[in-house]
């Protein structure tokens, strides 16, 4: 059976390069991985007051359930101001609470960072590693995936056209499947 992988995309933009890369990854994934995007754009900003006695906001519950049932988590994100988009940090915070009920605990994870620029969103990739370590998620260290100049790699329909990139990402996914098998 394929590992069930929750994919979180760090952009809400129509025509997002990151979402396009995530969708290509889902297509490239072979029989060992089944990738599904878990939406995070509707999550109210995390406020502990809403995790009290009354039921929490419905999107939080939906999100927590969708991540909980996954074997692993893959982040595909752009860089905002040399860090991760607030959208993604909010999703991490929502999933981490109520205290003691984190949905992230022990889930193997990997990061693909995406940028139209040359640096491949290195800053976002590495800032993201900091909360993931704290959240006790085994983060795949190698291979790393910094997708730079992404605008040159996709066609108008958002499909990856560059064979080298497809090969690189396929190898990345194969390594992730091995990583999940070791750490699940
Ligand atoms: C608020 C903001 C900050 C940004 N900061 C960076 C940055 O630090 N590094 C970078 O490579 N690109 C930066 N960008 C440009 C994004 O990489 C670019 O908009 C990219 O297309 C966003 O990803 P998406 O296509 O998945 O939405 C920034 C964009 C925004 C809106």
Coordinates of C-alpha atoms and ligand atoms in Angstrom, one line a residue:
X1 CA 0.0 0.0 0.0
X2 CA 1.2 3.5 -0.8
X3 CA 2.0 5.8 2.1
X4 CA -0.6 8.5 2.5
X5 CA 1.1 11.9 2.3
X6 CA -0.5 15.2 3.3
X7 CA 0.8 18.0 1.2
X8 CA 0.7 21.5 2.5
X9 CA 1.2 24.3 0.0
X10 CA 2.5 27.7 1.3
X11 CA 0.7 29.9 -1.2
X12 CA -2.9 31.0 -1.8
X13 CA -2.1 32.8 -5.1
X14 CA -4.1 31.9 -8.2
X15 CA -1.5 30.5 -10.6
X16 CA 0.8 29.7 -7.7
X17 CA 4.1 28.1 -8.8
X18 CA 4.3 26.2 -5.5
X19 CA 0.9 24.6 -6.0
X20 CA 1.8 23.7 -9.6
X21 CA 5.0 22.0 -8.3
X22 CA 2.9 20.2 -5.7
X23 CA 0.5 18.9 -8.4
X24 CA 3.4 17.8 -10.5
X25 CA 4.9 16.0 -7.5
X26 CA 1.6 14.1 -7.0
X27 CA 1.8 13.0 -10.6
X28 CA 5.4 12.0 -10.4
X29 CA 4.8 10.0 -7.2
X30 CA 4.9 6.3 -8.0
X31 CA 3.2 3.4 -6.3
X32 CA 4.9 4.0 -2.9
X33 CA 3.4 7.4 -2.3
X34 CA -0.1 8.9 -2.6
X35 CA 0.0 12.7 -2.3
X36 CA -3.1 14.7 -1.4
X37 CA -3.1 18.5 -0.9
X38 CA -4.6 19.5 2.4
X39 CA -6.0 23.0 2.2
X40 CA -4.9 25.6 4.7
X41 CA -6.3 28.8 3.3
X42 CA -9.5 28.7 5.3
X43 CA -7.9 28.2 8.7
X44 CA -8.7 31.1 11.1
X45 CA -5.6 32.6 12.7
X46 CA -4.7 30.5 15.7
X47 CA -6.1 31.7 19.0
X48 CA -5.9 29.5 22.1
X49 CA -9.2 31.0 23.3
X50 CA -11.0 29.1 20.6
X51 CA -9.5 25.7 21.8
X52 CA -11.5 25.9 25.0
X53 CA -14.7 24.1 26.1
X54 CA -16.7 25.1 23.0
X55 CA -16.0 23.2 19.7
X56 CA -13.1 24.8 17.8
X57 CA -13.6 26.4 14.4
X58 CA -14.8 23.8 11.9
X59 CA -11.8 24.4 9.5
X60 CA -9.4 23.6 12.3
X61 CA -11.1 20.3 13.0
X62 CA -11.2 19.4 9.3
X63 CA -7.5 20.2 9.0
X64 CA -6.4 18.4 12.1
X65 CA -8.3 15.3 11.0
X66 CA -6.9 15.4 7.4
X67 CA -3.3 15.6 8.7
X68 CA -3.8 13.1 11.5
X69 CA -4.7 10.3 9.2
X70 CA -1.6 10.9 7.0
X71 CA 1.5 8.7 7.2
X72 CA 3.7 11.7 6.4
X73 CA 3.7 15.4 5.5
X74 CA 5.3 17.1 2.5
X75 CA 5.7 20.9 2.5
X76 CA 5.9 22.8 -0.8
X77 CA 6.4 26.4 -0.2
X78 CA 7.6 29.7 -1.5
X79 CA 9.7 32.1 0.5
X80 CA 8.3 35.3 1.9
X81 CA 10.8 37.8 3.1
X82 CA 13.5 35.1 3.6
X83 CA 11.2 33.0 5.7
X84 CA 8.0 30.9 5.4
X85 CA 4.6 32.5 4.5
X86 CA 2.5 33.3 7.6
X87 CA -0.2 31.0 6.1
X88 CA 2.1 28.0 6.6
X89 CA 3.1 29.1 10.1
X90 CA -0.5 29.4 11.1
X91 CA -1.2 25.9 9.8
X92 CA 1.7 24.6 11.9
X93 CA 0.3 26.3 15.0
X94 CA -3.3 25.1 14.5
X95 CA -2.0 21.5 14.1
X96 CA 0.2 21.8 17.2
X97 CA -2.7 22.4 19.6
X98 CA -4.5 21.6 21.9
X99 CA -1.4 21.0 24.0
X100 CA -0.6 17.3 24.0
X101 CA -2.7 16.6 20.9
X102 CA -0.4 17.8 18.1
X103 CA -1.1 16.2 14.8
X104 CA 2.5 16.6 13.8
X105 CA 4.0 14.4 16.5
X106 CA 6.4 11.8 14.9
X107 CA 5.3 12.2 11.3
X108 CA 8.1 12.0 8.8
X109 CA 8.3 15.1 6.6
X110 CA 10.2 16.7 3.8
X111 CA 10.4 20.1 2.2
X112 CA 10.4 21.4 -1.4
X113 CA 11.0 25.1 -1.6
X114 CA 10.1 27.0 -4.7
X115 CA 11.1 30.4 -6.1
X116 CA 11.1 32.3 -9.4
X117 CA 14.5 33.7 -8.2
X118 CA 17.9 32.0 -8.1
X119 CA 18.1 31.0 -4.5
X120 CA 15.4 28.4 -4.5
X121 CA 13.8 29.8 -1.4
X122 CA 16.6 28.6 0.8
X123 CA 15.6 30.8 3.6
X124 CA 12.1 29.4 3.8
X125 CA 13.4 25.9 3.5
X126 CA 15.6 26.3 6.5
X127 CA 13.3 28.4 8.6
X128 CA 10.7 25.7 8.2
X129 CA 13.1 23.1 9.6
X130 CA 13.2 24.9 13.0
X131 CA 9.5 24.4 14.0
X132 CA 9.5 20.9 12.4
X133 CA 12.3 19.8 14.7
X134 CA 10.5 21.2 17.7
X135 CA 7.3 19.5 16.6
X136 CA 9.2 16.2 16.7
X137 CA 8.9 15.5 13.0
X138 CA 11.8 13.6 11.4
X139 CA 12.8 16.0 8.6
X140 CA 14.5 14.4 5.6
X141 CA 17.9 16.0 5.3
X142 CA 19.1 14.6 2.0
X143 CA 18.3 15.1 -0.8
X144 CA 17.4 18.7 -0.4
X145 CA 15.0 20.3 -2.9
X146 CA 15.4 24.0 -3.8
X147 CA 13.5 24.7 -7.0
X148 CA 14.8 27.9 -8.4
X149 CA 13.8 29.8 -11.6
X150 CA 10.5 27.9 -11.4
X151 CA 8.9 30.1 -14.0
X152 CA 11.2 28.6 -16.6
X153 CA 10.4 25.0 -15.6
X154 CA 6.6 25.0 -16.1
X155 CA 4.5 25.3 -19.2
X156 CA 1.3 27.5 -19.4
X157 CA -0.8 24.7 -18.0
X158 CA 1.5 24.4 -15.0
X159 CA 3.2 21.1 -16.1
X160 CA 6.8 20.6 -15.6
X161 CA 8.6 20.5 -18.9
X162 CA 12.2 20.1 -17.8
X163 CA 13.2 16.5 -17.8
X164 CA 16.2 17.1 -15.4
X165 CA 13.8 18.6 -12.9
X166 CA 11.3 15.8 -13.3
X167 CA 14.1 13.3 -12.7
X168 CA 15.4 15.2 -9.7
X169 CA 12.0 15.4 -8.1
X170 CA 11.3 11.7 -8.8
X171 CA 14.5 10.8 -7.0
X172 CA 13.5 13.1 -4.2
X173 CA 10.2 11.3 -3.8
X174 CA 11.8 7.9 -3.9
X175 CA 14.2 9.0 -1.1
X176 CA 11.2 10.4 0.8
X177 CA 9.4 7.0 0.5
X178 CA 12.5 5.3 2.0
X179 CA 12.6 8.0 4.7
X180 CA 8.9 7.4 5.6
X181 CA 9.5 3.6 5.8
X182 CA 12.4 4.2 8.3
X183 CA 10.6 6.7 10.5
X184 CA 6.9 6.0 10.5
Ligands
LIG1 C1 5.3 39.1 0.7 C2 6.2 38.5 -0.3 C3 7.5 38.3 0.0 C4 8.4 37.6 -0.9 N1 9.7 37.4 -0.5 C5 10.5 36.6 -1.2 C6 11.7 36.1 -0.7 O1 12.2 36.4 0.4 N2 12.5 35.3 -1.5 C7 12.0 34.9 -2.8 O2 12.7 34.1 -3.5 N3 10.8 35.4 -3.3 C8 10.1 36.2 -2.5 N4 8.8 36.6 -3.0 C9 8.5 36.3 -4.3 C10 7.8 34.9 -4.4 O3 8.9 33.9 -4.5 C11 7.0 34.8 -5.6 O4 5.9 35.8 -5.5 C12 6.4 33.4 -5.9 O5 5.8 33.4 -7.1 C13 5.5 33.0 -4.7 O6 5.2 31.7 -4.8 P1 3.8 31.2 -5.5 O7 4.0 31.4 -7.0 O8 3.7 29.8 -5.1 O9 2.7 32.0 -5.0 C14 7.9 37.3 -2.1 C15 6.6 37.5 -2.5 C16 5.8 38.0 -1.6 C17 4.3 38.2 -2.0

